[in-house]
Coordinates of C-alpha atoms in Angstrom, one line a residue:
M152 CA -27.2 -0.9 4.9
G153 CA -30.5 -0.6 6.9
L154 CA -31.9 -3.4 9.2
A155 CA -35.1 -3.7 7.1
K156 CA -32.9 -3.9 3.7
I157 CA -31.1 -6.9 5.6
C158 CA -33.9 -8.1 6.5
R159 CA -34.8 -8.3 2.7
K160 CA -32.1 -9.5 1.7
M161 CA -31.9 -12.5 3.9
D162 CA -35.8 -13.1 3.0
I163 CA -36.9 -12.4 6.8
P164 CA -40.4 -11.4 7.0
V165 CA -40.7 -7.5 8.8
P166 CA -43.9 -6.0 10.5
P167 CA -46.3 -4.4 7.9
P168 CA -46.8 -1.0 8.3
G169 CA -49.3 0.1 11.7
Y170 CA -47.8 -3.6 13.2
W171 CA -46.8 -1.8 16.2
R172 CA -49.2 1.1 16.7
R173 CA -51.6 -2.2 16.7
K174 CA -49.4 -4.1 18.9
E175 CA -50.4 -0.4 21.3
T176 CA -54.0 -0.5 21.1
G177 CA -54.0 -4.0 22.5
W178 CA -54.4 -6.0 18.9
N179 CA -52.1 -8.7 18.8
P180 CA -52.4 -9.4 14.7
A181 CA -50.0 -13.1 13.8
R182 CA -46.9 -13.7 12.7
P183 CA -45.7 -15.2 9.7
P184 CA -43.7 -18.1 10.4
L185 CA -39.7 -17.9 9.0
P186 CA -39.7 -19.3 5.6
A187 CA -37.3 -21.9 4.4
L188 CA -33.4 -21.1 3.6
C189 CA -33.3 -20.4 0.0
P190 CA -29.8 -21.8 -1.5
G191 CA -27.0 -19.9 -1.1
I192 CA -28.1 -17.7 2.0
P193 CA -26.8 -18.2 5.3
D194 CA -28.7 -19.2 8.5
A195 CA -26.9 -16.1 10.1
V196 CA -25.9 -12.8 9.8
G197 CA -23.8 -10.5 12.3
L198 CA -24.3 -6.9 12.2
T199 CA -21.2 -4.8 12.0
P200 CA -21.0 -1.0 13.8
R201 CA -19.9 1.6 11.8
P202 CA -16.4 2.8 13.4
A203 CA -16.6 5.3 15.5
P204 CA -16.0 8.7 13.9
A205 CA -12.3 9.9 14.2
E206 CA -11.5 12.7 17.1
R207 CA -10.1 15.9 15.9
S208 CA -6.8 16.8 16.5
L209 CA -6.5 20.0 18.4
E210 CA -5.2 22.1 15.8
V211 CA -9.2 21.6 14.1
T212 CA -10.5 22.1 17.4
A213 CA -8.6 25.3 17.5
Q214 CA -9.4 26.4 13.9
E215 CA -12.9 25.9 14.2
A216 CA -12.9 27.8 17.5
F217 CA -10.8 30.7 15.3
E218 CA -13.6 30.8 12.6
R219 CA -16.5 31.0 15.0
E220 CA -15.6 34.0 16.4
P221 CA -17.6 36.8 14.0
K222 CA -14.1 39.2 14.1
N223 CA -12.4 36.3 12.0
R224 CA -14.8 36.2 8.9
V225 CA -14.0 36.8 5.6
R226 CA -15.2 39.7 3.8
V227 CA -15.2 40.1 -0.1
A228 CA -14.1 43.2 -1.3
R229 CA -16.7 45.1 -3.8
Q230 CA -13.6 45.3 -6.2
L231 CA -10.4 43.6 -6.3
S232 CA -7.2 45.7 -5.1
S233 CA -3.6 44.5 -4.7
P234 CA -5.2 40.8 -5.7
H235 CA -3.3 38.0 -4.7
P236 CA -0.8 36.5 -7.0
L237 CA -2.7 33.5 -8.2
V238 CA -5.6 36.1 -8.8
D239 CA -3.6 38.8 -10.5
H240 CA -2.1 35.7 -13.0
A241 CA -5.7 34.1 -13.6
A242 CA -7.5 37.7 -14.0
P243 CA -6.5 38.2 -17.8
V244 CA -6.2 35.0 -19.2
L245 CA -9.5 34.4 -18.1
R246 CA -11.0 37.1 -19.6
D247 CA -9.3 36.6 -22.9
A248 CA -10.2 33.0 -22.7
R249 CA -12.7 31.6 -25.1
V250 CA -15.9 30.0 -24.2
G251 CA -16.0 26.3 -24.4
L252 CA -19.2 23.6 -25.9
Y253 CA -20.7 23.8 -22.6
G254 CA -20.7 27.6 -21.6
A255 CA -17.8 27.5 -19.1
L256 CA -14.2 29.2 -20.2
C257 CA -11.2 27.2 -21.0
A258 CA -8.1 28.2 -20.0
R259 CA -6.6 25.2 -17.9
R260 CA -3.8 25.0 -20.2
E261 CA -2.4 28.2 -19.4
R262 CA -1.4 27.5 -15.6
C263 CA -4.4 29.1 -14.2
L264 CA -6.9 28.5 -11.5
D265 CA -9.0 25.5 -11.9
I266 CA -12.3 27.3 -11.9
H267 CA -15.4 26.3 -14.5
I268 CA -17.9 29.2 -14.8
S269 CA -19.0 31.6 -17.6
P270 CA -17.5 35.0 -18.2
R271 CA -20.5 36.4 -16.7
S272 CA -19.5 35.2 -13.7
L273 CA -15.7 36.1 -13.5
E274 CA -15.5 39.2 -11.9
R275 CA -17.8 37.8 -9.2
V276 CA -15.3 34.4 -9.2
L277 CA -11.9 36.6 -8.7
R278 CA -13.3 38.3 -5.8
I279 CA -14.3 35.4 -3.7
L280 CA -10.9 33.7 -4.4
D281 CA -9.0 36.2 -3.7
A282 CA -10.4 37.0 -0.8
L283 CA -10.4 33.5 0.2
F284 CA -7.0 32.8 -0.4
K285 CA -5.9 35.8 1.2
A286 CA -7.4 34.9 4.4
L287 CA -5.7 31.1 4.0
E288 CA -2.3 32.0 3.5
A289 CA -3.0 34.8 6.7
R290 CA -3.7 31.5 8.9
G291 CA -0.3 30.4 7.9
F292 CA -1.6 28.0 4.7
R293 CA -0.1 27.8 1.6
V294 CA -2.1 28.1 -1.9
G295 CA -0.3 27.3 -5.0
L296 CA -0.9 25.2 -8.6
S297 CA 0.2 21.7 -9.3
Q298 CA 2.7 21.1 -11.6
G299 CA 2.0 20.1 -15.0
D300 CA -0.2 21.3 -18.4
R301 CA -3.3 21.9 -16.2
P302 CA -2.5 22.1 -13.2
D303 CA -4.7 21.9 -10.3
T304 CA -5.5 24.3 -7.5
H305 CA -4.5 23.2 -3.9
I306 CA -4.8 24.5 -0.6
T307 CA -1.9 22.9 1.7
I308 CA -2.7 22.4 5.0
F309 CA -0.6 20.8 7.9
G310 CA 1.6 19.9 5.3
Y311 CA -0.8 18.2 3.2
P312 CA -2.0 19.2 -0.2
V313 CA -6.4 19.6 -0.3
R314 CA -7.0 20.3 -4.3
V315 CA -10.2 22.3 -4.7
T316 CA -12.1 23.8 -7.2
L317 CA -14.8 26.5 -8.2
E318 CA -17.9 26.1 -10.7
E319 CA -20.9 27.4 -11.5
K320 CA -24.0 25.2 -12.3
I321 CA -24.6 25.6 -16.0
G322 CA -28.2 24.5 -17.4
R323 CA -28.9 23.0 -20.7
I324 CA -31.9 23.7 -23.0
D325 CA -32.9 22.7 -26.5
H326 CA -30.8 24.5 -29.1
V327 CA -32.6 27.6 -30.4
P328 CA -32.1 27.2 -34.4
R329 CA -30.4 30.5 -35.5
K330 CA -29.4 32.0 -38.8
G331 CA -26.4 30.3 -40.3
D332 CA -26.9 27.2 -38.1
G333 CA -25.9 25.0 -41.3
S334 CA -27.5 21.2 -42.0
Y335 CA -25.8 20.4 -38.4
H336 CA -25.9 22.0 -35.3
A337 CA -25.5 21.7 -31.5
R338 CA -28.9 19.6 -29.7
W339 CA -28.7 21.7 -26.9
D340 CA -27.7 25.1 -25.4
Y341 CA -26.1 25.7 -22.2
V342 CA -27.3 28.5 -20.0
P343 CA -25.2 29.8 -17.3
S344 CA -27.3 29.9 -14.0
G345 CA -25.3 31.9 -12.1
R346 CA -24.9 29.4 -9.1
L347 CA -21.9 29.2 -7.8
T348 CA -20.5 25.9 -6.3
F349 CA -16.4 25.5 -4.4
R350 CA -15.9 22.1 -4.0
I351 CA -13.0 19.8 -2.1
D352 CA -11.9 17.1 -4.3
E353 CA -10.2 14.9 -1.9
W354 CA -11.5 11.5 -1.2
R355 CA -9.5 10.6 1.7
S356 CA -12.0 13.2 3.8
G357 CA -14.3 10.7 5.2
S358 CA -17.8 12.2 6.0
A359 CA -16.9 15.8 5.6
R360 CA -18.2 18.4 3.9
K361 CA -17.1 19.3 0.6
S362 CA -18.9 21.4 -1.1
W363 CA -20.7 24.5 -0.5
S364 CA -22.8 26.4 -2.9
D365 CA -25.2 29.6 -3.4
G366 CA -28.6 29.0 -2.1
K367 CA -31.2 30.1 0.1
R368 CA -29.1 30.3 3.3
G369 CA -26.8 33.1 1.5
L370 CA -24.3 33.3 -1.4
L371 CA -20.8 32.0 -1.4
E372 CA -19.3 35.1 -0.4
S373 CA -21.3 34.3 3.5
Q374 CA -19.8 30.8 3.6
L375 CA -15.6 31.6 3.1
H376 CA -15.4 31.0 7.0
D377 CA -17.3 27.9 6.7
I378 CA -15.2 26.6 3.4
I379 CA -12.2 27.2 5.4
R380 CA -13.0 25.4 8.5
G381 CA -14.1 22.4 6.1
L382 CA -10.7 22.5 4.2
V383 CA -8.9 22.0 7.8
V384 CA -11.1 19.1 8.7
V385 CA -10.3 17.3 5.4
A386 CA -6.8 18.2 5.7
D387 CA -6.8 16.9 8.9
A388 CA -8.5 13.9 7.8
K389 CA -6.5 13.1 5.1
R390 CA -3.4 13.8 7.2
T391 CA -5.1 10.6 9.9
H392 CA -5.7 8.7 6.3
L393 CA -1.9 8.5 4.7
L394 CA -0.9 8.0 8.1
A395 CA -2.4 5.5 8.9
E396 CA -2.0 4.0 5.5
E397 CA 2.0 4.6 5.7
R398 CA 1.3 2.6 9.2
E399 CA 0.1 -0.2 7.3
A400 CA 2.3 -0.1 5.0
Q401 CA 5.5 0.1 7.5
A402 CA 3.5 -2.9 9.4
R403 CA 3.4 -4.9 5.9
R404 CA 6.9 -4.2 5.2
E405 CA 7.7 -5.5 9.0
A406 CA 5.7 -8.7 8.6
Q407 CA 7.6 -9.2 5.0
R408 CA 10.9 -8.7 6.7
Q409 CA 10.1 -11.3 9.2
R410 CA 9.0 -13.4 6.6
E411 CA 12.1 -13.3 4.8
L412 CA 13.8 -13.6 8.0
A413 CA 11.8 -17.1 8.8
E414 CA 12.5 -18.3 5.7
Q415 CA 16.0 -17.3 5.6
R416 CA 16.6 -19.4 9.2
R417 CA 14.3 -22.2 7.8
R418 CA 17.0 -22.5 5.1
E419 CA 19.9 -22.3 7.3
E420 CA 18.2 -24.9 9.4
E421 CA 17.9 -27.3 6.4
E422 CA 21.5 -26.8 5.2
R423 CA 22.8 -27.6 8.7
Q424 CA 20.3 -30.5 8.6
R425 CA 21.8 -31.7 5.6
R426 CA 25.6 -30.8 6.6
L427 CA 25.0 -32.8 9.9
E428 CA 23.5 -35.5 7.8
R429 CA 26.8 -35.3 5.2
E430 CA 29.0 -35.4 8.6
A431 CA 27.3 -38.4 10.0
E432 CA 27.2 -40.4 6.6
S433 CA 30.9 -39.5 6.0
W434 CA 31.6 -40.9 9.6
V435 CA 30.3 -44.1 8.8
K436 CA 32.5 -44.4 6.1
A437 CA 35.1 -43.4 7.6
Q438 CA 34.3 -45.8 10.4
Q439 CA 33.5 -48.6 7.6
L440 CA 37.2 -47.8 5.8
R441 CA 39.1 -48.2 9.3
A442 CA 37.0 -51.4 10.0
F443 CA 38.2 -52.5 6.3
I444 CA 41.8 -50.8 7.1
D445 CA 41.7 -53.2 10.4
E446 CA 40.8 -56.3 8.7
V447 CA 43.4 -56.0 6.0
E448 CA 46.2 -55.6 8.3
R449 CA 44.8 -58.5 10.5
R450 CA 44.8 -61.0 7.3
A451 CA 48.2 -59.4 6.1
S452 CA 49.7 -59.9 10.0
V453 CA 48.0 -63.3 9.8
K454 CA 49.9 -64.5 6.5
G455 CA 53.5 -62.6 7.6
V456 CA 53.2 -60.2 5.1
A457 CA 55.3 -57.0 5.5
M458 CA 53.6 -54.1 6.5
E459 CA 56.4 -51.4 7.3
P460 CA 56.4 -47.7 5.6
G461 CA 57.9 -48.0 2.5
S462 CA 56.7 -51.4 1.9
E463 CA 53.9 -52.0 -0.7
L464 CA 51.1 -52.9 1.8
G465 CA 52.2 -50.4 4.2
D466 CA 52.3 -47.7 1.7
W467 CA 48.8 -48.4 1.2
I468 CA 47.6 -48.7 4.3
A469 CA 49.2 -45.4 5.6
W470 CA 47.5 -44.0 2.7
A471 CA 44.0 -45.7 3.1
R472 CA 44.1 -44.3 7.3
R473 CA 44.7 -41.0 5.8
H474 CA 41.9 -41.1 3.4
A475 CA 39.5 -42.4 6.0
D476 CA 40.6 -39.3 8.4
R477 CA 39.9 -37.0 5.5
L478 CA 36.6 -38.3 5.5
D479 CA 35.5 -38.2 9.5
P480 CA 34.5 -34.6 10.5
L481 CA 35.7 -35.3 13.7
K482 CA 39.6 -35.5 12.5
P483 CA 41.8 -32.7 11.2
D484 CA 42.2 -33.1 7.9
P485 CA 45.3 -34.7 7.2
D486 CA 46.0 -32.6 4.1
A487 CA 46.3 -29.3 5.7
V488 CA 49.5 -27.5 5.0
K489 CA 51.2 -26.8 8.0
P490 CA 53.7 -23.6 7.5
Q491 CA 56.8 -25.8 8.3
D492 CA 55.6 -28.3 5.7
A493 CA 54.8 -25.4 3.6
S494 CA 58.8 -26.5 1.6
A495 CA 58.3 -30.7 1.9
G496 CA 57.2 -30.9 -2.0
P497 CA 54.2 -32.8 -3.1
T498 CA 53.3 -35.9 -1.6
H499 CA 53.7 -39.5 -3.2
E500 CA 50.9 -40.4 -4.9
A501 CA 48.6 -43.0 -3.7
P502 CA 48.8 -46.4 -3.9
D503 CA 46.5 -48.6 -6.2
G504 CA 45.4 -50.5 -3.1
P505 CA 46.6 -53.9 -1.1
P506 CA 48.3 -56.7 -3.0
A507 CA 45.7 -59.4 -3.7
D508 CA 48.1 -61.9 -5.1
D509 CA 49.1 -62.4 -1.2
G510 CA 45.8 -63.8 -0.6
I511 CA 45.4 -60.6 1.9
V512 CA 42.3 -59.2 -0.1
A513 CA 40.4 -62.0 -1.7
P514 CA 39.1 -61.4 -5.5
P515 CA 35.9 -60.6 -6.7
G516 CA 33.5 -63.3 -6.1
R517 CA 35.8 -65.1 -3.8
E518 CA 36.1 -65.0 0.1
S519 CA 39.4 -65.9 1.3

């Protein structure tokens, strides 16, 4: 967007025509004050410079130098001779093709060249494409058709296909009534102009030139070397664009991988924290149980209750301490089966609890 357009968009006054000329002659015209900001218009705007055009590769530079040499110019034969295979296949198909509603030959369903021309221009177009295709393949490039029922013509340069088409400008005039038109007839008649245009159908090409036409500077036949240079430039731009896209996609994939790793580390850290808290809670609970068991032993000792192994209270204390050890994350699991104990058989069932009738443990609601 030009500076004047930006000023109009931002409601900034611009000098009227002749302002700077008057300044040069010594006249000092008044400058209008800045108007108040309208709602929705920011108080500042930045100008982003256009990115510098991408540097052309050495391959492009070398190809351009090659095409500038007069001896390397492409010449179109007066008659077809040993035509290129694609031209050889297209010639009979196009010669037998019907003329469509808009005055151009219709033959794309026959896996033919992607061209839109009138029958009058056919022989000329075949000779042009024959010379162009042969010159392209002599330079190491490939010419072919894409897959599908309606194939495109493409030139493969640097490993990247570039779609091309050749068309004729067909004018439109009011329909001239003819005998036999009937009650319904077309509103327009289409008149071929004979003016040809070679077009590169590739949007990933930056500002590279993509069309060449018959004109005042010469016919299309005299511009084939320029067309080849243009194809090389467009293919190089497409390669640069796709490689940049791949780098961006790779960067996005790497960023996604890093996000997933960070999320995995976060989940693992949260699980470690939860495990730590669970183990701390288990340790506290184990300490509380041991304190309780110690108190049971103290009271039993005071009352003279038997606590020897095999006694009811002794078995309960042993079981309770094993259970406390089982909860304690700092203690080895007492239930882990050692190899030498694997055949020892089942352990005794845990006692229901310390005997309460001896007053060692107070009944609920009453302290001993």
